[in-house]
CSV table of C-alpha atoms in Angstrom, one decimal:
chain,number,residue,atom,x,y,z
A,1,MET,CA,-15.0,-16.0,2.0
A,2,PRO,CA,-17.0,-18.1,4.6
A,3,GLU,CA,-15.0,-16.7,7.5
A,4,ASN,CA,-15.5,-13.1,6.2
A,5,ARG,CA,-19.2,-13.8,5.9
A,6,ARG,CA,-19.4,-15.0,9.4
A,7,LEU,CA,-17.6,-12.0,10.7
A,8,ALA,CA,-20.0,-9.7,8.7
A,9,TRP,CA,-23.0,-11.4,10.2
A,10,ARG,CA,-21.7,-11.2,13.7
A,11,PHE,CA,-21.0,-7.5,13.2
A,12,LEU,CA,-24.5,-7.0,11.7
A,13,PHE,CA,-26.2,-8.9,14.5
A,14,GLY,CA,-24.2,-6.9,17.1
A,15,VAL,CA,-25.1,-3.5,15.6
A,16,TRP,CA,-28.8,-4.4,15.4
A,17,SER,CA,-28.9,-5.8,18.9
A,18,ALA,CA,-27.5,-2.4,20.1
A,19,LEU,CA,-30.2,-0.6,18.0
A,20,GLY,CA,-32.7,-3.0,19.6
A,21,LEU,CA,-31.8,-1.6,23.0
A,22,LEU,CA,-32.4,1.9,21.6
A,23,LEU,CA,-35.8,0.8,20.3
A,24,ILE,CA,-36.7,-0.5,23.8
A,25,LEU,CA,-35.7,2.8,25.3
A,26,GLN,CA,-37.7,4.7,22.7
A,27,SER,CA,-40.8,2.5,23.4
A,28,TYR,CA,-40.7,3.4,27.1
A,29,VAL,CA,-40.2,7.0,26.3
A,30,ALA,CA,-43.2,7.0,23.9
A,31,THR,CA,-45.5,5.4,26.5
A,32,ALA,CA,-44.2,7.4,29.5
A,33,GLY,CA,-47.0,9.9,29.4
A,34,ASP,CA,-49.8,7.3,29.4
A,35,GLY,CA,-49.6,6.7,33.1
A,36,ARG,CA,-50.0,2.9,32.7
A,37,ASP,CA,-48.4,0.4,35.0
A,38,PHE,CA,-46.9,-2.5,33.0
A,39,THR,CA,-46.9,-6.0,34.4
A,40,PHE,CA,-43.8,-8.1,34.3
A,41,THR,CA,-45.1,-10.0,31.3
A,42,GLN,CA,-45.7,-6.8,29.4
A,43,HIS,CA,-42.2,-5.6,30.1
A,44,VAL,CA,-40.8,-8.9,28.8
A,45,MET,CA,-43.0,-8.7,25.7
A,46,THR,CA,-41.9,-5.1,25.0
A,47,VAL,CA,-38.2,-6.1,25.3
A,48,ALA,CA,-38.8,-9.2,23.1
A,49,SER,CA,-40.8,-7.3,20.6
A,50,GLN,CA,-38.1,-4.7,20.0
A,51,PHE,CA,-35.3,-7.2,19.8
A,52,TYR,CA,-37.3,-9.3,17.3
A,53,ARG,CA,-37.9,-6.1,15.3
A,54,ALA,CA,-34.1,-5.4,15.3
A,55,TRP,CA,-33.1,-8.9,14.4
A,56,ILE,CA,-35.7,-9.0,11.5
A,57,TRP,CA,-34.1,-5.9,10.1
A,58,ALA,CA,-30.7,-7.4,10.6
A,59,GLY,CA,-31.8,-10.1,8.1
A,60,LEU,CA,-33.4,-7.6,5.8
A,61,THR,CA,-30.3,-5.3,5.7
A,62,PRO,CA,-28.3,-7.3,3.2
A,63,VAL,CA,-31.4,-7.6,1.0
A,64,ILE,CA,-31.9,-3.8,1.0
A,65,PHE,CA,-28.2,-3.3,0.2
A,66,TRP,CA,-28.5,-5.8,-2.7
A,67,LEU,CA,-31.8,-4.2,-3.9
A,68,ARG,CA,-30.2,-0.7,-4.0
A,69,ARG,CA,-27.4,-1.9,-6.2
A,70,GLU,CA,-29.7,-3.9,-8.5
A,71,LEU,CA,-32.2,-1.1,-9.0
A,72,ASN,CA,-29.5,1.4,-9.7
A,73,ARG,CA,-28.0,-1.0,-12.2
A,74,ARG,CA,-31.2,-1.9,-14.0
A,75,HIS,CA,-33.0,1.5,-14.0
A,76,SER,CA,-31.5,4.9,-14.9
A,77,ASN,CA,-34.7,6.8,-14.2
A,78,LEU,CA,-34.6,8.2,-10.7
A,79,VAL,CA,-38.4,8.5,-10.3
A,80,VAL,CA,-38.8,4.8,-11.2
A,81,VAL,CA,-36.1,3.8,-8.7
A,82,ILE,CA,-37.7,5.9,-5.9
A,83,ALA,CA,-41.1,4.4,-6.7
A,84,LEU,CA,-39.8,0.8,-6.5
A,85,HIS,CA,-38.0,1.6,-3.2
A,86,PHE,CA,-41.3,3.0,-1.9
A,87,LEU,CA,-43.0,-0.3,-2.8
A,88,ALA,CA,-40.2,-2.2,-1.1
A,89,ALA,CA,-40.4,-0.1,2.0
A,90,VAL,CA,-44.2,-0.8,2.3
A,91,THR,CA,-43.6,-4.5,1.7
A,92,CYS,CA,-40.9,-4.7,4.4
A,93,PHE,CA,-43.1,-2.6,6.8
A,94,ALA,CA,-46.1,-5.0,6.3
A,95,MET,CA,-44.3,-8.3,6.2
A,96,GLY,CA,-41.8,-7.4,8.9
A,97,ASN,CA,-44.5,-6.6,11.4
A,98,VAL,CA,-46.5,-9.7,10.4
A,99,VAL,CA,-43.5,-11.9,11.1
A,100,ARG,CA,-42.7,-10.1,14.3
A,101,ILE,CA,-46.1,-10.4,15.7
A,102,TRP,CA,-46.4,-14.1,14.8
A,103,ILE,CA,-43.0,-14.8,16.5
A,104,ILE,CA,-44.2,-13.0,19.6
A,105,GLU,CA,-47.4,-15.0,19.7
A,106,ILE,CA,-45.4,-18.2,19.3
A,107,THR,CA,-42.9,-17.2,21.9
A,108,PHE,CA,-45.5,-16.5,24.5
A,109,GLY,CA,-47.7,-19.5,23.8
A,110,TYR,CA,-50.6,-17.9,21.9
A,111,TRP,CA,-51.4,-20.9,19.7
A,112,GLU,CA,-55.0,-20.2,18.6
A,113,LEU,CA,-55.2,-20.3,14.8
A,114,ARG,CA,-57.4,-17.1,14.7
A,115,PHE,CA,-54.4,-15.1,16.0
A,116,TYR,CA,-52.5,-15.8,12.9
A,117,ALA,CA,-55.0,-14.3,10.4
A,118,LEU,CA,-53.7,-11.2,8.7
A,119,SER,CA,-56.8,-9.2,9.8
A,120,ALA,CA,-56.0,-10.1,13.4
A,121,VAL,CA,-52.4,-9.1,13.0
A,122,TYR,CA,-53.2,-5.7,11.5
A,123,THR,CA,-55.5,-4.9,14.5
A,124,GLN,CA,-52.3,-5.1,16.7
A,125,LEU,CA,-50.5,-2.5,14.6
A,126,GLY,CA,-50.4,1.0,16.0
A,127,ALA,CA,-48.9,4.3,14.9
A,128,TYR,CA,-45.6,3.3,16.5
A,129,SER,CA,-45.3,0.5,13.9
A,130,LEU,CA,-44.7,3.1,11.2
A,131,ILE,CA,-41.1,3.3,12.5
A,132,ASP,CA,-40.4,0.2,10.3
A,133,PHE,CA,-41.3,2.2,7.2
A,134,TYR,CA,-38.7,4.8,8.2
A,135,ILE,CA,-36.1,2.2,9.2
A,136,TYR,CA,-36.1,1.0,5.5
A,137,TRP,CA,-35.1,4.5,4.3
A,138,ALA,CA,-32.5,4.8,7.0
A,139,ILE,CA,-30.9,1.5,5.9
A,140,LEU,CA,-31.2,2.6,2.2
A,141,LEU,CA,-29.2,5.8,3.1
A,142,VAL,CA,-26.5,3.8,4.9
A,143,ALA,CA,-26.4,1.4,1.8
A,144,TYR,CA,-25.9,4.4,-0.5
A,145,VAL,CA,-23.2,6.0,1.7
A,146,THR,CA,-21.4,2.6,2.1
A,147,ASP,CA,-21.5,2.0,-1.7
A,148,VAL,CA,-20.3,5.5,-2.5
A,149,ASN,CA,-17.4,5.1,-0.1
A,150,TRP,CA,-16.5,1.7,-1.4
A,151,GLN,CA,-16.5,3.0,-5.0
A,152,ARG,CA,-14.3,5.9,-3.9
A,153,ARG,CA,-11.9,3.5,-2.2
A,154,GLN,CA,-11.8,1.3,-5.3
A,155,THR,CA,-11.1,4.3,-7.5
A,156,GLU,CA,-8.3,5.4,-5.1
A,157,LEU,CA,-6.9,1.9,-5.0
A,158,ARG,CA,-6.9,1.6,-8.8
A,159,GLU,CA,-5.2,5.0,-9.1
A,160,GLU,CA,-2.6,4.0,-6.5
A,161,GLN,CA,-2.0,0.7,-8.4
A,162,LEU,CA,-1.5,2.7,-11.6
A,163,ARG,CA,0.9,5.1,-9.8
A,164,THR,CA,2.8,2.2,-8.4
A,165,GLN,CA,3.0,0.5,-11.8
A,166,LEU,CA,4.1,3.7,-13.4
A,167,SER,CA,6.8,4.2,-10.7
A,168,GLN,CA,8.0,0.6,-11.2
A,169,ALA,CA,8.2,1.1,-14.9
A,170,GLU,CA,10.1,4.3,-14.5
A,171,LEU,CA,12.5,2.7,-12.1
A,172,ALA,CA,13.0,-0.3,-14.4
A,173,ALA,CA,13.7,2.1,-17.3
A,174,LEU,CA,16.2,4.1,-15.2
A,175,LYS,CA,17.9,0.9,-14.1
A,176,GLN,CA,18.1,-0.4,-17.6
A,177,GLN,CA,19.6,3.0,-18.6
A,178,VAL,CA,22.3,2.8,-16.0
A,179,GLN,CA,23.5,-0.7,-16.9
A,180,PRO,CA,24.4,-0.1,-20.5
A,181,HIS,CA,25.9,3.3,-19.6
A,182,PHE,CA,28.4,1.7,-17.1
A,183,LEU,CA,29.0,-1.1,-19.6
A,184,PHE,CA,29.9,1.4,-22.3
A,185,ASN,CA,32.3,3.1,-20.0
A,186,SER,CA,33.9,-0.2,-19.0
A,187,LEU,CA,34.3,-1.4,-22.5
A,188,ASN,CA,35.7,2.1,-23.5
A,189,ALA,CA,38.3,1.8,-20.8
A,190,ILE,CA,39.3,-1.7,-22.0
A,191,ALA,CA,39.4,-0.4,-25.6
A,192,SER,CA,41.9,2.2,-24.4
A,193,LEU,CA,44.1,-0.4,-23.0
A,194,VAL,CA,44.0,-2.4,-26.3
A,195,ARG,CA,44.9,0.8,-28.3
A,196,GLU,CA,47.8,1.4,-25.9
A,197,GLY,CA,49.1,-2.1,-26.7
A,198,GLN,CA,48.6,-3.6,-23.2
A,199,PRO,CA,47.0,-7.1,-23.9
A,200,THR,CA,47.7,-8.4,-20.4
A,201,LYS,CA,45.9,-5.6,-18.8
A,202,SER,CA,43.1,-5.8,-21.3
A,203,ILE,CA,42.6,-9.5,-20.5
A,204,GLU,CA,42.7,-8.8,-16.8
A,205,ALA,CA,40.1,-6.0,-17.2
A,206,LEU,CA,37.8,-8.2,-19.3
A,207,ALA,CA,38.0,-10.9,-16.7
A,208,LYS,CA,37.0,-8.5,-13.9
A,209,LEU,CA,34.2,-7.1,-16.1
A,210,SER,CA,32.9,-10.6,-16.8
A,211,SER,CA,32.8,-11.2,-13.0
A,212,LEU,CA,30.8,-8.0,-12.5
A,213,LEU,CA,28.3,-8.9,-15.3
A,214,ARG,CA,27.9,-12.3,-13.8
A,215,GLN,CA,26.9,-10.8,-10.5
A,216,LEU,CA,24.6,-8.3,-12.1
A,217,MET,CA,22.8,-11.1,-14.0
A,218,ASN,CA,22.2,-13.0,-10.7
A,219,TYR,CA,20.3,-10.1,-9.1
A,220,SER,CA,19.1,-8.2,-12.2
A,221,GLY,CA,15.4,-8.8,-11.3
A,222,ARG,CA,15.6,-7.4,-7.7
A,223,PRO,CA,14.8,-3.7,-7.1
A,224,GLU,CA,16.7,-3.8,-3.9
A,225,ILE,CA,19.8,-5.7,-2.7
A,226,GLU,CA,22.0,-5.8,0.4
A,227,LEU,CA,24.5,-3.1,0.7
A,228,TRP,CA,27.5,-5.5,0.6
A,229,ARG,CA,26.3,-6.7,-2.8
A,230,GLU,CA,26.2,-3.1,-4.0
A,231,TYR,CA,29.7,-2.7,-2.6
A,232,ASP,CA,30.8,-5.7,-4.6
A,233,TYR,CA,29.5,-4.1,-7.8
A,234,ALA,CA,31.2,-0.9,-7.2
A,235,GLN,CA,34.5,-2.6,-6.2
A,236,CYS,CA,34.4,-4.8,-9.4
A,237,TYR,CA,33.9,-1.7,-11.6
A,238,LEU,CA,36.7,0.2,-9.8
A,239,ALA,CA,38.9,-2.9,-10.3
A,240,VAL,CA,38.4,-2.6,-14.0
A,241,GLU,CA,39.2,1.1,-13.9
A,242,GLN,CA,42.2,0.4,-11.7
A,243,VAL,CA,43.7,-1.8,-14.4
A,244,ARG,CA,43.6,1.3,-16.6
A,245,PHE,CA,44.7,4.0,-14.2
A,246,GLU,CA,47.0,1.8,-12.0
A,247,GLU,CA,48.4,3.8,-9.1
A,248,ARG,CA,46.5,7.0,-10.1
A,249,LEU,CA,43.3,5.4,-8.7
A,250,VAL,CA,43.1,4.7,-5.0
A,251,THR,CA,39.9,3.3,-3.6
A,252,LYS,CA,38.6,3.0,-0.1
A,253,PHE,CA,35.4,1.3,1.0
A,254,ASP,CA,34.2,1.9,4.6
A,255,ALA,CA,31.0,0.8,6.2
A,256,ASP,CA,29.5,0.2,9.7
A,257,GLU,CA,29.2,-3.6,10.1
A,258,GLU,CA,25.5,-3.5,10.8
A,259,CYS,CA,24.9,-1.5,7.6
A,260,LEU,CA,26.2,-4.2,5.2
A,261,GLN,CA,23.0,-6.1,5.4
A,262,ALA,CA,20.8,-3.0,4.8
A,263,LEU,CA,18.7,-2.9,1.7
A,264,VAL,CA,19.5,-0.3,-1.0
A,265,PRO,CA,18.3,0.2,-4.6
A,266,THR,CA,20.2,-2.0,-7.0
A,267,LEU,CA,23.0,-0.1,-8.7
A,268,ILE,CA,22.4,3.0,-6.7
A,269,LEU,CA,26.2,3.6,-6.2
A,270,GLN,CA,27.3,2.6,-9.6
A,271,PRO,CA,26.7,5.9,-11.5
A,272,LEU,CA,28.1,7.9,-8.6
A,273,VAL,CA,31.3,5.9,-8.6
A,274,GLU,CA,31.5,6.3,-12.4
A,275,ASN,CA,31.2,10.1,-12.1
A,276,ALA,CA,33.8,10.1,-9.4
A,277,VAL,CA,36.3,8.4,-11.7
A,278,LYS,CA,35.3,10.3,-14.9
A,279,HIS,CA,35.2,13.8,-13.4
A,280,GLY,CA,37.8,13.4,-10.7
A,281,ILE,CA,40.5,10.7,-11.2
A,282,ALA,CA,40.6,10.9,-15.0
A,283,GLN,CA,41.5,14.6,-14.8
A,284,ARG,CA,44.4,14.0,-12.5
A,285,ARG,CA,48.1,13.3,-13.1
A,286,ASN,CA,48.7,12.4,-9.5
A,287,PRO,CA,47.0,9.7,-7.5
A,288,GLY,CA,43.5,10.4,-6.5
A,289,ARG,CA,41.1,8.7,-4.1
A,290,VAL,CA,37.5,7.5,-4.5
A,291,THR,CA,35.9,6.9,-1.1
A,292,VAL,CA,32.6,5.1,-0.5
A,293,THR,CA,31.2,5.1,3.0
A,294,ALA,CA,28.1,3.9,4.8
A,295,ARG,CA,26.9,5.0,8.2
A,296,ARG,CA,23.9,4.4,10.4
A,297,LEU,CA,22.2,7.6,11.6
A,298,GLY,CA,19.4,6.4,13.9
A,299,ASP,CA,16.8,4.8,11.7
A,300,ARG,CA,18.4,6.1,8.5
A,301,LEU,CA,21.3,4.9,6.3
A,302,GLN,CA,23.8,7.4,5.0
A,303,LEU,CA,25.8,6.6,1.8
A,304,GLN,CA,28.5,8.8,0.6
A,305,VAL,CA,30.7,8.8,-2.5
A,306,ALA,CA,33.6,11.2,-2.6
A,307,ASN,CA,36.5,11.9,-4.9
A,308,ASP,CA,39.6,14.1,-4.9
A,309,PRO,CA,39.4,17.2,-7.0
A,310,ALA,CA,40.5,17.2,-10.6
A,311,GLU,CA,43.9,18.7,-11.6
A,312,GLY,CA,45.3,20.5,-14.6
A,313,GLY,CA,42.9,23.5,-14.5
A,314,ARG,CA,39.9,21.5,-15.9
A,315,HIS,CA,36.9,20.9,-13.8
A,316,ALA,CA,33.7,19.3,-15.0
A,317,SER,CA,30.8,21.7,-15.1
A,318,GLU,CA,27.9,21.1,-12.8
A,319,ALA,CA,25.7,20.3,-15.8
A,320,GLU,CA,28.1,17.6,-16.8
A,321,ASN,CA,28.0,16.1,-13.3
A,322,HIS,CA,24.3,16.2,-13.4
A,323,GLY,CA,24.1,13.9,-16.4
A,324,ILE,CA,22.7,10.4,-16.3
A,325,GLY,CA,24.5,9.5,-13.1
A,326,LEU,CA,23.2,12.1,-10.6
A,327,SER,CA,19.9,12.9,-12.2
A,328,SER,CA,18.8,9.2,-12.5
A,329,THR,CA,19.9,8.5,-9.0
A,330,ARG,CA,17.8,11.4,-7.7
A,331,THR,CA,14.8,10.3,-9.7
A,332,ARG,CA,15.1,6.7,-8.5
A,333,LEU,CA,15.3,7.8,-4.9
A,334,GLU,CA,12.2,10.0,-5.2
A,335,LEU,CA,10.3,7.2,-6.9
A,336,THR,CA,11.3,4.6,-4.3
A,337,TYR,CA,11.2,6.6,-1.0
A,338,GLY,CA,9.2,9.7,-1.8
A,339,GLN,CA,9.9,12.4,0.7
A,340,HIS,CA,11.8,10.0,3.0
A,341,GLN,CA,15.1,10.4,1.2
A,342,LYS,CA,17.7,13.0,0.7
A,343,LEU,CA,20.5,13.5,-1.9
A,344,GLU,CA,23.0,16.3,-1.5
A,345,ALA,CA,25.8,17.0,-4.0
A,346,VAL,CA,28.8,19.2,-3.3
A,347,LEU,CA,30.5,19.4,-6.7
A,348,ASN,CA,34.0,20.6,-7.7
A,349,GLY,CA,34.8,22.0,-4.2
A,350,PRO,CA,38.3,22.5,-2.8
A,351,ALA,CA,38.1,18.9,-1.4
A,352,GLY,CA,36.6,17.5,-4.5
A,353,SER,CA,33.1,16.2,-5.0
A,354,ILE,CA,31.0,14.6,-2.3
A,355,ILE,CA,27.6,13.0,-3.0
A,356,THR,CA,25.6,12.1,0.1
A,357,ILE,CA,22.4,9.9,0.2
A,358,GLU,CA,20.1,9.3,3.1
A,359,ILE,CA,17.4,6.7,3.0
A,360,PRO,CA,15.3,4.7,5.5
A,361,LEU,CA,17.3,1.9,7.1
A,362,ARG,CA,15.6,-1.4,6.3
A,363,PHE,CA,16.8,-5.0,6.5
A,364,PRO,CA,15.5,-8.1,4.6
A,365,GLU,CA,13.3,-10.4,6.6
A,366,ALA,CA,15.8,-13.2,6.3
A,367,ALA,CA,19.1,-11.6,5.5
A,368,GLU,CA,21.5,-13.8,3.6
A,369,LYS,CA,24.5,-14.3,5.7
A,370,VAL,CA,27.1,-14.5,3.0
A,371,GLU,CA,30.4,-12.8,3.0
A,372,PRO,CA,31.1,-10.2,0.3
A,373,ILE,CA,33.2,-11.5,-2.6
A,374,SER,CA,36.3,-9.5,-3.2
A,375,PRO,CA,36.9,-8.4,-6.8
């Protein structure tokens, strides 16, 4: 606070010093038609007088700003407020000129007591002194515009904070929606192994699911994580599914080395990988591949999840594919990156389904140099 106040006073002093130069120029313009020749002392007094006037108003400016706010807060009647400001303008005009003339007399050595009487001071006031009356109203106008702009900025800031809080709440809700969904799918897959009488595979799948849940708990509070951690999540989930599908599920993870430390929304790949297994691999009798790739495209990161097409004459409808997985991913990207993201979905094509995401390429300030943990 003290440093900010010093900066404000320096700014105020600088502005009024510049206005003092304009007042000096205006003084010479106003007396240019008189034909008088000024002595050196008169020139110095003119310069000093206008600078003193400017600096006195520099001190009065915060008072006028405060007075405007206080009168508006205490009085709702506009006529009363204007009348009080008129009295304040007359007071500032009178007292400001009295102080200015006294300071000039002290500066130039006029120490006789009679020069400090109010009657003597007012004999030195001319029509030009009325400029101080108008200066008050000019400062009041600036105070009004400044306060209106400040209130508008505060309103915009509050609205932006509310929008941010709403977006964060929606993102958290979507994230919480994704986690139980994939957990349900994983447990359903393990339940299938139990029903098929495969206890060894069931135990193996439970162990891999436990490992995945442990990782999720470690980073559950982070909206963004490094890509290699996201790859670990997806690999753990596919490892669980691989126990179920065995050789029917082939996985491939490929990423540019520099992309592994890039930040991505937590669990952004998870629902896409689930859809790839559910709508692609689960509908095949022959082995099928799920491929996850990451590439750098200039200042953007491209993520892609692809799966081989389904077999047996059954293809999931586009509405099915646009369930919680794709729709929640699209919404999360829009809330996180706004217009700076892109999601394209090629569904049920001859080559299968391909989901492509592009987001800004960003890295943590201090990236954690830890090698990914294999599932």
